[in-house]
Coordinates of C-alpha atoms and ligand atoms in Angstrom, one line a residue:
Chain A
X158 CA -43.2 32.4 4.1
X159 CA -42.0 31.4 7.2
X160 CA -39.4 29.9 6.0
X161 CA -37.9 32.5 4.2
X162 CA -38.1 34.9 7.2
X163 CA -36.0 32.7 9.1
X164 CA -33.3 34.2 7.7
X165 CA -31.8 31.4 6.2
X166 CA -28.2 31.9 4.2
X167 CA -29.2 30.7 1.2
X168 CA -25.7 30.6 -0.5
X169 CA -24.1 29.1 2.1
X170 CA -27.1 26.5 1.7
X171 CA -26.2 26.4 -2.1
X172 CA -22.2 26.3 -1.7
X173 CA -22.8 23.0 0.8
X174 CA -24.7 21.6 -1.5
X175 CA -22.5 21.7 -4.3
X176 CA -19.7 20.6 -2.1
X177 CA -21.7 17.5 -0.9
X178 CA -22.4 17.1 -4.6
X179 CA -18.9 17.5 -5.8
X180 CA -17.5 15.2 -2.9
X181 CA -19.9 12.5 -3.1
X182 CA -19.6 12.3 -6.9
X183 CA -15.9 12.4 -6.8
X184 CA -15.5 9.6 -3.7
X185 CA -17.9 7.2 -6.3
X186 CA -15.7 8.1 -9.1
X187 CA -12.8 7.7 -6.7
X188 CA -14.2 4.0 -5.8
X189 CA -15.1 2.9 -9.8
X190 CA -11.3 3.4 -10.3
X191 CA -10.5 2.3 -7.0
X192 CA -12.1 -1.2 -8.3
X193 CA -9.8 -1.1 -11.4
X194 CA -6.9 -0.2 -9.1
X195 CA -7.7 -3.0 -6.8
X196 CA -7.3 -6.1 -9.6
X197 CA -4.5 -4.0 -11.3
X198 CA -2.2 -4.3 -8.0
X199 CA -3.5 -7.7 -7.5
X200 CA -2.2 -8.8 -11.2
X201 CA 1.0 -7.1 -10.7
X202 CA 1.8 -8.6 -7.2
X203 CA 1.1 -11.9 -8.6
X204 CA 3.3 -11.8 -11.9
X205 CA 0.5 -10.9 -14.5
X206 CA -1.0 -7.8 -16.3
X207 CA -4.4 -7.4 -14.9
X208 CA -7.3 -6.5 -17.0
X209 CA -6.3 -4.4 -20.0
X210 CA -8.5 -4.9 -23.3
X211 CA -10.9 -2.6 -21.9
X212 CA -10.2 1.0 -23.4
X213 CA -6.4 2.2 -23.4
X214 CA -4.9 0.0 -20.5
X215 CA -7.8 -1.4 -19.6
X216 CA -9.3 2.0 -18.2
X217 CA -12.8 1.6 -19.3
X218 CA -13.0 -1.7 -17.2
X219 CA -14.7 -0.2 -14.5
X220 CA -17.5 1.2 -16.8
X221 CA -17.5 -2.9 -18.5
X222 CA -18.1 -3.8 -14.8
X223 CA -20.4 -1.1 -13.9
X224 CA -22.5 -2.4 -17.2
X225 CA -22.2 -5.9 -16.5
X226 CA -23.9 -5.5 -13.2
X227 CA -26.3 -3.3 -14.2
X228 CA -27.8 -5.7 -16.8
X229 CA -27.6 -9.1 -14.7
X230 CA -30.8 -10.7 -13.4
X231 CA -32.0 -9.2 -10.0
X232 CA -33.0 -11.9 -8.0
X233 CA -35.1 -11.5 -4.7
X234 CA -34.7 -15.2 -3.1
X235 CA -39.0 -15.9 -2.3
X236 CA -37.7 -16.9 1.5
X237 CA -36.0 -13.6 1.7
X238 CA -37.4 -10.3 3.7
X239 CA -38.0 -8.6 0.5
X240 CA -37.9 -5.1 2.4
X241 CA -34.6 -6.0 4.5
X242 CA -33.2 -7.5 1.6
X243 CA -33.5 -4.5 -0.5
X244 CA -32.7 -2.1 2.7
X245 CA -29.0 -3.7 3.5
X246 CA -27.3 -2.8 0.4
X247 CA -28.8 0.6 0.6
X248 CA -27.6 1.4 4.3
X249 CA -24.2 0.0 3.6
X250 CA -23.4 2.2 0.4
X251 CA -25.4 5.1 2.7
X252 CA -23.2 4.9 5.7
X253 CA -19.9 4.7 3.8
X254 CA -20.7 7.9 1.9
X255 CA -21.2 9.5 4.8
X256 CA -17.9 9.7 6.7
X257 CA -17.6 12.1 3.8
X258 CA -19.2 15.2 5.6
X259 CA -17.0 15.6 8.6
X260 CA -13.4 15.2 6.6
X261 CA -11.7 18.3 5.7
X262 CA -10.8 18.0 2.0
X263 CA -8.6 21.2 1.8
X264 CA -8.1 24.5 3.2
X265 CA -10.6 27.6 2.4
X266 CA -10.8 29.0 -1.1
X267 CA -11.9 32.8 -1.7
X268 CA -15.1 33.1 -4.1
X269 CA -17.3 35.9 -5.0
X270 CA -15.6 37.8 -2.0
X271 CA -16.4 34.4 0.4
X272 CA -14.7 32.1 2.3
X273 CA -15.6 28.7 1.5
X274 CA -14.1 25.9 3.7
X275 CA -13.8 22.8 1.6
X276 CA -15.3 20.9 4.9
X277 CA -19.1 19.9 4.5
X278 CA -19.4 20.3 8.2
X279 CA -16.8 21.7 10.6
X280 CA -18.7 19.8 13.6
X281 CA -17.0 20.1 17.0
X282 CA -17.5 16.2 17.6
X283 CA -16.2 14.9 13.6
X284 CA -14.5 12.1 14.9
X285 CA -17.7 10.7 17.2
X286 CA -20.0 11.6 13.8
X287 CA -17.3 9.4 11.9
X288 CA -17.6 6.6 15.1
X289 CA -21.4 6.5 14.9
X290 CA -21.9 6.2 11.2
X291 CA -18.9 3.7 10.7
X292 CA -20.8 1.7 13.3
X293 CA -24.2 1.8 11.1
X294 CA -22.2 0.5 7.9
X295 CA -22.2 -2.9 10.2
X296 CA -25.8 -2.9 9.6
X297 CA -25.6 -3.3 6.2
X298 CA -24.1 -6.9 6.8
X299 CA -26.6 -7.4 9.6
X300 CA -29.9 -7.0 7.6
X301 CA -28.3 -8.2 4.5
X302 CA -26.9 -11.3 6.0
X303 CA -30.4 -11.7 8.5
X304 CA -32.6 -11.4 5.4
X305 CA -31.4 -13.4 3.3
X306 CA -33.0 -16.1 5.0
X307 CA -29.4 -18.2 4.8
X308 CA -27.4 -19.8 7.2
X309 CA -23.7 -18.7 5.6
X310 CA -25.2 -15.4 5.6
X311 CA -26.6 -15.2 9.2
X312 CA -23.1 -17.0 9.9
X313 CA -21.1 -13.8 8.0
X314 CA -23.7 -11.5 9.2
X315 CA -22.8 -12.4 13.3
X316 CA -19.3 -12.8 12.3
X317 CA -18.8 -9.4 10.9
X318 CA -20.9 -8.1 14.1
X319 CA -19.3 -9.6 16.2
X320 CA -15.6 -8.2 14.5
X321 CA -16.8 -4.8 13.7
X322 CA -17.6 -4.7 17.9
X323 CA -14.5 -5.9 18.8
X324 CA -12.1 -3.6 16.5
X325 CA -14.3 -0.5 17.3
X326 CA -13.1 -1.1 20.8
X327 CA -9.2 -1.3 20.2
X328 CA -9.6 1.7 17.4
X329 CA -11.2 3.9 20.1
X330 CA -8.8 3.2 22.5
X331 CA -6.0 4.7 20.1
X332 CA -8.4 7.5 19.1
X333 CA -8.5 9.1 22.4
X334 CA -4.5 9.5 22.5
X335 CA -4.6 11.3 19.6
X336 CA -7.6 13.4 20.7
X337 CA -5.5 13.9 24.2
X338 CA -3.1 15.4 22.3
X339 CA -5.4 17.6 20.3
X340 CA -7.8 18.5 23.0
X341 CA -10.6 18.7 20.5
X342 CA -13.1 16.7 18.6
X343 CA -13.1 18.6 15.3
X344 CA -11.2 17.0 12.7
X345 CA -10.6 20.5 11.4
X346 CA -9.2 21.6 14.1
X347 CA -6.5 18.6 14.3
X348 CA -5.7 18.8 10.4
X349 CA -4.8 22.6 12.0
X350 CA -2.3 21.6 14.4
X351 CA -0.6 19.3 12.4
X352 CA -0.6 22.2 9.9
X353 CA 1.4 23.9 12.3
X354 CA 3.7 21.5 14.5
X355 CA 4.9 18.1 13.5
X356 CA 2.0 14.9 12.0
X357 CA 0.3 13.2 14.7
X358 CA 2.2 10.0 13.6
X359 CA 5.3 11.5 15.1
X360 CA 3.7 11.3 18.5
X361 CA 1.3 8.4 18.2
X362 CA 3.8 5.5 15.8
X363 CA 1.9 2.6 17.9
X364 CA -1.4 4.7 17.8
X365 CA -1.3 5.0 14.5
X366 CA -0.7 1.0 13.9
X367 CA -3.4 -0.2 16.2
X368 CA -5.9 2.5 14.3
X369 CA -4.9 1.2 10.8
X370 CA -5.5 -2.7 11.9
X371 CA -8.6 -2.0 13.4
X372 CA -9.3 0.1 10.0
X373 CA -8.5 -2.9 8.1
X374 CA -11.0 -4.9 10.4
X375 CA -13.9 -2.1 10.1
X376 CA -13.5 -2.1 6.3
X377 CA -14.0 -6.3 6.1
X378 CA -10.6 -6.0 4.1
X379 CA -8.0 -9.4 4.2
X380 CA -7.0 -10.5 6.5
X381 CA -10.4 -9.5 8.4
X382 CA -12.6 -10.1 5.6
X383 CA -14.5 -13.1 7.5
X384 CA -17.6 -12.1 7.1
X385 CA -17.3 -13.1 3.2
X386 CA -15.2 -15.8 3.7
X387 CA -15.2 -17.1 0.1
X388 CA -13.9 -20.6 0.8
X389 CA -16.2 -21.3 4.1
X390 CA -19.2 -19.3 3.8
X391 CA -19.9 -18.9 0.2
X392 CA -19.3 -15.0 -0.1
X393 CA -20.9 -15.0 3.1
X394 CA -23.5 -12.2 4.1
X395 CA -23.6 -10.8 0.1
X396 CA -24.1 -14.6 -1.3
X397 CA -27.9 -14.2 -1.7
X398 CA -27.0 -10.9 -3.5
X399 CA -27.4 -10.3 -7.7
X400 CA -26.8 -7.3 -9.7
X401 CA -26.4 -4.0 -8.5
X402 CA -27.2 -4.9 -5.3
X403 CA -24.3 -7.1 -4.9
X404 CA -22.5 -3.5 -7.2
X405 CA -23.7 -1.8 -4.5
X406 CA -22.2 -3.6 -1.3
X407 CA -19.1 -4.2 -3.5
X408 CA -19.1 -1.3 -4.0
X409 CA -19.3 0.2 -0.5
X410 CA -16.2 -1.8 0.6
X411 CA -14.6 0.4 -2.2
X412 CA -16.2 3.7 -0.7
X413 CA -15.3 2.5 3.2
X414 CA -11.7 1.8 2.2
X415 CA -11.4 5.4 1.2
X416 CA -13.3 7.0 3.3
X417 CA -11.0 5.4 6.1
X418 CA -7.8 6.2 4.3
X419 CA -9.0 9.8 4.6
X420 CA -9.9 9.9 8.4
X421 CA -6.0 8.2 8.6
X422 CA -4.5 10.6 6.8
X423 CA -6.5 13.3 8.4
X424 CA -5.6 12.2 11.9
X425 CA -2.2 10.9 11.8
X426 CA -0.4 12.6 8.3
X427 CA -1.5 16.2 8.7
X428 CA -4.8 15.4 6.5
X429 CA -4.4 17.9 3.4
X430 CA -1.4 19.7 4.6
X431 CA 1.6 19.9 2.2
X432 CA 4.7 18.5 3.7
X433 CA 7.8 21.0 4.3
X434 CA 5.8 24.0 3.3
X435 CA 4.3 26.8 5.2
X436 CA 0.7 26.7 3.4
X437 CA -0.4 29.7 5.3
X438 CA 2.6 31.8 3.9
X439 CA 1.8 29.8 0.4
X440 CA -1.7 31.4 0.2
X441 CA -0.7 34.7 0.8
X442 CA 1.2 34.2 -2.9
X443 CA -0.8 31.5 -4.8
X444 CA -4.2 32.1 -3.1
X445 CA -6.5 29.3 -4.4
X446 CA -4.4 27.7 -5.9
X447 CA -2.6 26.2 -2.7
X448 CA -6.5 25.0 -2.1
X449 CA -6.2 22.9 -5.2
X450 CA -2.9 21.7 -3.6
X451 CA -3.6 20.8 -0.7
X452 CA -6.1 18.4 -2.0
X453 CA -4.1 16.8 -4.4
X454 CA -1.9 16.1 -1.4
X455 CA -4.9 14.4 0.4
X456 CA -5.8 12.4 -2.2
X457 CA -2.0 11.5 -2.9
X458 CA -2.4 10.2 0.7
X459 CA -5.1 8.4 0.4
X460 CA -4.2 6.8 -2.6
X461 CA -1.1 5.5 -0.4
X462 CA -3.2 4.1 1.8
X463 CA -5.6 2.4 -0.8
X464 CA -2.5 0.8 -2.2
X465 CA -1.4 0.1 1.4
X466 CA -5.0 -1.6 1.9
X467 CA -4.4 -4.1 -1.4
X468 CA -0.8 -4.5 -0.3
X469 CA -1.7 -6.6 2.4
X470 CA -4.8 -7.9 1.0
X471 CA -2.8 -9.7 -1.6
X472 CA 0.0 -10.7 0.6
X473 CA -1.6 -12.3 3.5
X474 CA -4.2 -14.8 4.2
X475 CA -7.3 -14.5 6.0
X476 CA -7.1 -14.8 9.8
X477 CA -9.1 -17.9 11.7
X478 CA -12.0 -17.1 13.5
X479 CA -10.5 -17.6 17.1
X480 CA -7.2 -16.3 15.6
X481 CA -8.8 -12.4 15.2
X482 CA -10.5 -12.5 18.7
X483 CA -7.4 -13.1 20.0
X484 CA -5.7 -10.6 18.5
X485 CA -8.3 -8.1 18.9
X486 CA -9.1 -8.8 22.8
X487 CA -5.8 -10.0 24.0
X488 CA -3.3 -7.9 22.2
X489 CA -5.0 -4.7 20.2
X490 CA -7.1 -3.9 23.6
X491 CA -4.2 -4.2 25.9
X492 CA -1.6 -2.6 23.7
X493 CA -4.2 0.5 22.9
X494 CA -4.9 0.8 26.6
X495 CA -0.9 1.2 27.0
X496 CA -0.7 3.3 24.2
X497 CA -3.5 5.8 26.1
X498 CA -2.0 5.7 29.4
X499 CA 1.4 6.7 28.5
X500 CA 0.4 9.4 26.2
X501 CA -2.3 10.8 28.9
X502 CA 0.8 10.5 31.4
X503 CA 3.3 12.4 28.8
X504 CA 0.6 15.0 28.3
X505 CA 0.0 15.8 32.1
X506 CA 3.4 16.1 33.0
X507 CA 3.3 18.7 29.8
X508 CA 0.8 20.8 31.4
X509 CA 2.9 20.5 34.5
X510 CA 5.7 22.6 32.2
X511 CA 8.3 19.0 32.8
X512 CA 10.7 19.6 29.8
X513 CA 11.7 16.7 27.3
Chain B
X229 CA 17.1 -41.3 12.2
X230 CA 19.0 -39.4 9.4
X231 CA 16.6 -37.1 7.8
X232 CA 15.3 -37.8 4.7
X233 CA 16.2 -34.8 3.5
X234 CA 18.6 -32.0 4.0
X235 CA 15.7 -29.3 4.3
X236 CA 13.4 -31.0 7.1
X237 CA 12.8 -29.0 9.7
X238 CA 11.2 -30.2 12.8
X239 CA 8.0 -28.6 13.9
X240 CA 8.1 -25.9 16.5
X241 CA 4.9 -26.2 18.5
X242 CA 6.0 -23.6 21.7
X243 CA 3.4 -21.1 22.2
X244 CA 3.8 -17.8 20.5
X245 CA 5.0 -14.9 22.3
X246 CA 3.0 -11.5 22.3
X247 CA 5.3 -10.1 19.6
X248 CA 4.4 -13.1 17.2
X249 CA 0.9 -13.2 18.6
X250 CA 0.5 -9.6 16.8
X251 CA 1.9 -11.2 13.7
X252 CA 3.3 -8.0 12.3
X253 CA 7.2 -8.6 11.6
X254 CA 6.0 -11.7 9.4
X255 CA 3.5 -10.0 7.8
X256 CA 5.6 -7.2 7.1
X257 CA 8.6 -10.3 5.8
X258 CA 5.7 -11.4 3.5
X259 CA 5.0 -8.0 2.1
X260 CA 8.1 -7.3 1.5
X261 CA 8.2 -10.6 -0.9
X262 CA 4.5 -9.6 -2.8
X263 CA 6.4 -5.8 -3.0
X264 CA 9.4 -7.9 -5.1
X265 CA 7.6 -9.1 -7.5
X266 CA 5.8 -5.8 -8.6
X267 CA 9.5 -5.5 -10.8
X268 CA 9.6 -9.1 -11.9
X269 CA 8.8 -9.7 -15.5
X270 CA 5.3 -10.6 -16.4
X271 CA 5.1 -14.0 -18.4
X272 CA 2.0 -13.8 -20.1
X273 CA 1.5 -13.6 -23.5
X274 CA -1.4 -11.3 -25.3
X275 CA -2.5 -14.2 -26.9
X276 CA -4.6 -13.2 -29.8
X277 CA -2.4 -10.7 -31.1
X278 CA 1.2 -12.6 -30.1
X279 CA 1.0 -16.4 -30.2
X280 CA 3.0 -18.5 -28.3
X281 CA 5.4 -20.8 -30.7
X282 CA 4.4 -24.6 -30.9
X283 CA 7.2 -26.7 -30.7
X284 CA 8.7 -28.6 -33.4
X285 CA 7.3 -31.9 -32.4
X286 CA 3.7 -30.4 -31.8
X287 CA 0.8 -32.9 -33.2
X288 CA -2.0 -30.8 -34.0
X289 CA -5.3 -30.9 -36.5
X290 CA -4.4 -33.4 -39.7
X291 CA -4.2 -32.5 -42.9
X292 CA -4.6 -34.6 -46.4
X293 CA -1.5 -34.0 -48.2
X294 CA -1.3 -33.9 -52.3
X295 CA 1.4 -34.6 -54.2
X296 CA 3.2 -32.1 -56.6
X297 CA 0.6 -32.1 -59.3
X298 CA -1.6 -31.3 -57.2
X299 CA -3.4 -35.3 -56.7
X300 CA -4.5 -36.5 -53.8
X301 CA -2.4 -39.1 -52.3
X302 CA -4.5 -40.9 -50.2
X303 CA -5.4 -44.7 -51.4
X304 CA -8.0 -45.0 -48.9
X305 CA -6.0 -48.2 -47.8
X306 CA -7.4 -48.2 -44.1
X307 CA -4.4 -48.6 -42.4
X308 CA -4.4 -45.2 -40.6
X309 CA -8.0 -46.6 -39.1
X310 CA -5.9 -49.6 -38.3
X311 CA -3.4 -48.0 -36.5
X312 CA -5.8 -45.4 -34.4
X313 CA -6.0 -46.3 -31.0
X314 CA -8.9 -43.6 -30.6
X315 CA -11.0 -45.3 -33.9
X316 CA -11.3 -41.9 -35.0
X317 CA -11.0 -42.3 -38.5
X318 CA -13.4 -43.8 -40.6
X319 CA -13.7 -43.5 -44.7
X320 CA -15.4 -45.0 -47.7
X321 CA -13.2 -45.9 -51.0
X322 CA -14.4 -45.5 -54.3
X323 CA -12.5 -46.5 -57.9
X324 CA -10.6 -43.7 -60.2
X325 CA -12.8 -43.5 -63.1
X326 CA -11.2 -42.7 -66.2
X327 CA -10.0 -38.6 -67.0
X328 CA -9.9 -38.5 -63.6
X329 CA -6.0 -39.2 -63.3
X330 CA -5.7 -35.4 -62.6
X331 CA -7.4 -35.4 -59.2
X332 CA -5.6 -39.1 -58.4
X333 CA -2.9 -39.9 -57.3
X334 CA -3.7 -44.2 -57.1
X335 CA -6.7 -45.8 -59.2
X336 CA -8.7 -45.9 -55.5
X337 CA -9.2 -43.2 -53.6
X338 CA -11.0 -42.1 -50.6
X339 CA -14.8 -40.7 -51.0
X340 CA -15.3 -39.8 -47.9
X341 CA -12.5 -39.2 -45.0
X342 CA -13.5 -38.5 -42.0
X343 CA -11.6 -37.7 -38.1
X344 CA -13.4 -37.2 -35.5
X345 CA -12.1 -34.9 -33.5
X346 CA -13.1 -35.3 -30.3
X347 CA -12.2 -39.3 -30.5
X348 CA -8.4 -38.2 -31.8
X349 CA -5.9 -38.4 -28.9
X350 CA -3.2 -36.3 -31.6
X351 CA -0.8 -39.7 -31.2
X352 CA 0.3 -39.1 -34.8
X353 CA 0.1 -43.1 -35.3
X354 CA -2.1 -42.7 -38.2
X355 CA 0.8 -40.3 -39.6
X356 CA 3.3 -43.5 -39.1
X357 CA 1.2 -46.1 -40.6
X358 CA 0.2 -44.1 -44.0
X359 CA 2.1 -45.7 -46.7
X360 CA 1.2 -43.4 -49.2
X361 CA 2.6 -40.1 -47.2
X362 CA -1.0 -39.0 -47.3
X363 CA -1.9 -37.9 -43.9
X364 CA 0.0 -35.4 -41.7
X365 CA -0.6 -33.6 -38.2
X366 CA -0.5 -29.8 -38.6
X367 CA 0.5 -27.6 -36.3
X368 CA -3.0 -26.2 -35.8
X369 CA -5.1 -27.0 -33.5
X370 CA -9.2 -27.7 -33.4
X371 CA -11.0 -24.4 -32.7
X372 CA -13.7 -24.1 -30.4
X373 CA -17.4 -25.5 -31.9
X374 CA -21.2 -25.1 -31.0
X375 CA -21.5 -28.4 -31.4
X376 CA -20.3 -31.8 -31.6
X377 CA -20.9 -32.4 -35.2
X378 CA -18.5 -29.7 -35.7
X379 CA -15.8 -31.9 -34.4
X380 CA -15.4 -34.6 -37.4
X381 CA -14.1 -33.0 -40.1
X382 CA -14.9 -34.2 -43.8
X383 CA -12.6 -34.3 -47.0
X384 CA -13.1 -30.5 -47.5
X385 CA -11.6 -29.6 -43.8
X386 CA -8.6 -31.6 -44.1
X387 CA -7.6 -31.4 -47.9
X388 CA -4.8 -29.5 -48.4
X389 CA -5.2 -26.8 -50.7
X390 CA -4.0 -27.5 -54.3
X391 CA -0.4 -26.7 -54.8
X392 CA -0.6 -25.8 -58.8
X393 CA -3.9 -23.8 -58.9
X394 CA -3.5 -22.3 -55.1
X395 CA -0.2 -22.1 -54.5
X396 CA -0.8 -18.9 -51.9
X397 CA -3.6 -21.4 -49.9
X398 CA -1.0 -24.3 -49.7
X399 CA 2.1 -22.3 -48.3
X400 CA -0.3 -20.8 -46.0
X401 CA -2.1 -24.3 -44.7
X402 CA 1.8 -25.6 -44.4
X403 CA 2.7 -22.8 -42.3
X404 CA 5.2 -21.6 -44.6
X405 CA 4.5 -18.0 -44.5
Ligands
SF4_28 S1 -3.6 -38.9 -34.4 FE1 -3.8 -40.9 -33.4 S2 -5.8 -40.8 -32.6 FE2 -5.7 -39.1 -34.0 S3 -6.5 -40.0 -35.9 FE3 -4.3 -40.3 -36.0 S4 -4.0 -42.3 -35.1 FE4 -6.1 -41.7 -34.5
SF4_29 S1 -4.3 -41.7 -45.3 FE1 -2.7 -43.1 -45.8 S2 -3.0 -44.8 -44.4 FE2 -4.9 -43.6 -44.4 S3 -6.2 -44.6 -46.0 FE3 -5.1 -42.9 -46.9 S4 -3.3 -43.8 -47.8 FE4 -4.1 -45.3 -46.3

């Protein structure tokens, strides 16, 4: 009883919950293809066909995959923390679904005389949320590497630590131009203000560069992938790893790599906003239609960026050890600190109504 | 010292500057190359549905010819064991008894015949030394076994088929469909 005298809004309750359903659904759909997509680009950069006896070119691979894991032996090593063991592949797939909540997928929609914001949750501090759980998803390498009860794993597990701390750093950095220029937290509101001036990316070029590295780093993608350096480490912190437990962290790379393409389009190409059009004079004609637009344009985005991602895997080797401190202490740092001061400077002299 | 070639080029060991310490121009040169060959054609052949020609000179599985009427021709005269380097060949001879002139080519003939395939290098030697025309390398090759006693092939694996009663089963084990 007491809960129902709160005075709860029950279908606002309902509506969020079918948008958390409908958004976590679609980003593991998203990341089954995005599997499929990945060996497909890697074939085609290297000469070859990539897999395509599985269904009509190859679609159904994916689903082969998916049941190939599913039905391999799940092995618990008998030296292994069996709770930590089974907890690290759990908290990495846990923390890259839920970047998910604070990214604005589209504009509002009108149902049943509401407004729904396709938003989860419109919270005034998005980009910390994003910052705190993208640091959690480093714990899923941690435990899974620690409990193991391996030294390759421990070895990936400090390395990707160690990596994840020193990229978060530099990414920061280039995340408070941005948010200088925005004056706000919410990653609703600076999808807005791109809706209505020019992309951040006009402003922040050398922001945006320094954020998309660091990306690369935070997601373990080449050339940062060192904490499963195949070719010294054995597969590193996921080597102990069988099944769907080994699906699963896989299978969280997949989920990071979008989720990050989404917080880079979001802060830097105008998130869901359709290029050269007014969408606010577009809904007054289409109405929710320009919804369903707006995120087909996201996800156009972000499937730029996914390719982007395997671009580079595929092209470049991975980086040596000493080789990405260096680059992240003594040139990412540095060049994000420039990046911040200059745009803090810019923006003062702004407020001070200097013309340019 | 003249260079040994006109393509050496000495190592540079200077430190890198900050631009190359951020390594982005050459990973953007080496993009640009992986991006190229996204429009080059793809080599590969679907092999089970399209197979890849053999080459005229190809030495693959053997096969025990017969002549026109249909006889076999082999004499079971040994020199094909002779002449394998691999010893991969091994048979037993038995005597044409009468009424049998039909299956015969020579009044002895081979009983059993037997390759071993694993042993066979495919030098095509045995080919040479047959006096008799009797033994030929296909352009087959051995497929794929469970296990290794699937590898020496008898009589009835390497027999051609016969020409007058399976005329269909011969063109086809000669390839000439
Ligand atoms: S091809 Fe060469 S190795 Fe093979 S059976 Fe004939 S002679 Fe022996
Ligand atoms: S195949 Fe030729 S060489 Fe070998 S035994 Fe028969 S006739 Fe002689």
């Amino acid at each position: 009883m007491t809960l129902l005298s709160l005075n709860i809004d029950w279908i606002l309750l309902i509506e969020k919950l079918a948008l958390i359903a409908i958004v976590v659904f679609a980003s593991l759909g998203i990341a089954l293809y995005t599997t499929f997509g990945e060996r497909k680009v890697a074939a085609i950069l290297q000469d070859r066909p990539g897999p395509n006896r599985a269904g009509p070119f190859g679609l159904l691979q994916p689903l082969a995959d998916g049941v190939k894991m599913f039905t391999k032996e799940d092995i618990i090593p008998s030296s292994a923390s069996k709770w930590l063991f089974i907890l690290g592949p759990g908290l990495a797939m846990t923390a890259s679904l839920m970047t998910c909540a604070v990214i604005p997928w589209g504009g509002t929609i009108e149902l049943f005389g509401r407004t729904i914001s396709l938003q989860i949750a419109d919270i005034n501090i998005g980009i910390l949320y994003i910052f705190a759980v993208v640091s959690l998803g480093v714990y899923g390498i941690m435990i899974g590497g620690w409990a193991s009860n391996n030294k390759f794993s421990l070895m990936a597990a400090l390395r990707g630590a160690s990596q994840a701390i020193s990229y978060e750093l530099a990414m920061g950095l280039s995340l408070i131009a941005v948010l200088m220029l925005s004056g706000s937290l919410s990653l609703g509101d600076i999808v807005k203000q791109q809706q209505a001036g020019w992309w951040n990316i006009v402003y922040q070029p050398l922001g945006f560069l320094i954020f998309f590295i660091c990306a690369l780093a935070e997601c373990n993608r080449t050339p940062f992938d060192l904490p499963e350096a195949e070719n010294e480490l054995n597969f590193g912190y996921h080597q102990e790893y069988s099944s769907m437990k080994l699906g699963f962290y896989l299978f969280a790379e997949y989920i990071n790599m979008i989720m990050s393409s989404a917080v880079m389009a979001s802060l830097y190409f105008g998130g869901y906003d359709i290029p050269f059009v007014n969408d606010a004079e577009l809904q007054t004609h289409l109405g929710n239609w320009v919804a369903l637009f707006q995120v087909g344009t996201l996800l156009i985005k972000i499937v730029f960026f996914i390719f982007l991602f395997m671009w580079i895997r595929w092209t470049i080797p991975r980086f040596r050890y000493d080789q990405l401190m260096n680059l992240g202490w003594k040139s990412m740092i540095p060049l994000a600190l420039v990046n911040m001061l200059v745009t803090g400077a810019l923006v003062l002299l702004k407020m001070n109504n200097w013309h340019f | 010292m003249e260079a040994l070639t006109s393509r050496a080029k000495a190592v540079d060991r200077k430190p890198m500057t900050f631009l190359e310490r951020l390594y982005l121009w050459n990973i953007l040169k080496g993009m640009i190359i992986t991006f190229s060959h996204i429009f080059k054609k793809k080599p590969t052949i679907q092999y089970p549905e399209v197979k890849r020609p053999f080459s005229p000179v190809f030495r693959g599985l053997h096969v025990l010819n017969r002549d026109e009427e249909g006889r076999e021709r082999c004499t079971a005269c040994g020199l094909c064991a002779v002449a394998c380097p691999a010893e991969a060949i091994t048979m037993e001879a038995a005597e044409r008894l009468p009424g049998e002139e039909n299956l015969y080519r020579e009044e002895k003939y081979a009983a059993k015949y037997e390759i071993n395939m694993l042993r066979c290098i495919f030098c095509g030697l045995c080919e040479e030394a047959c006096p008799k025309d009797a033994i030929y390398l296909s352009e087959t090759f051995a497929p794929a076994n469970f296990n290794r006693k699937g590898f020496v092939y008898g009589k009835d694996n390497l027999l051609i088929p016969n020409p007058t009663t399976q005329p269909e089963a011969t063109a086809k084990a000669k390839g000439l469909n």
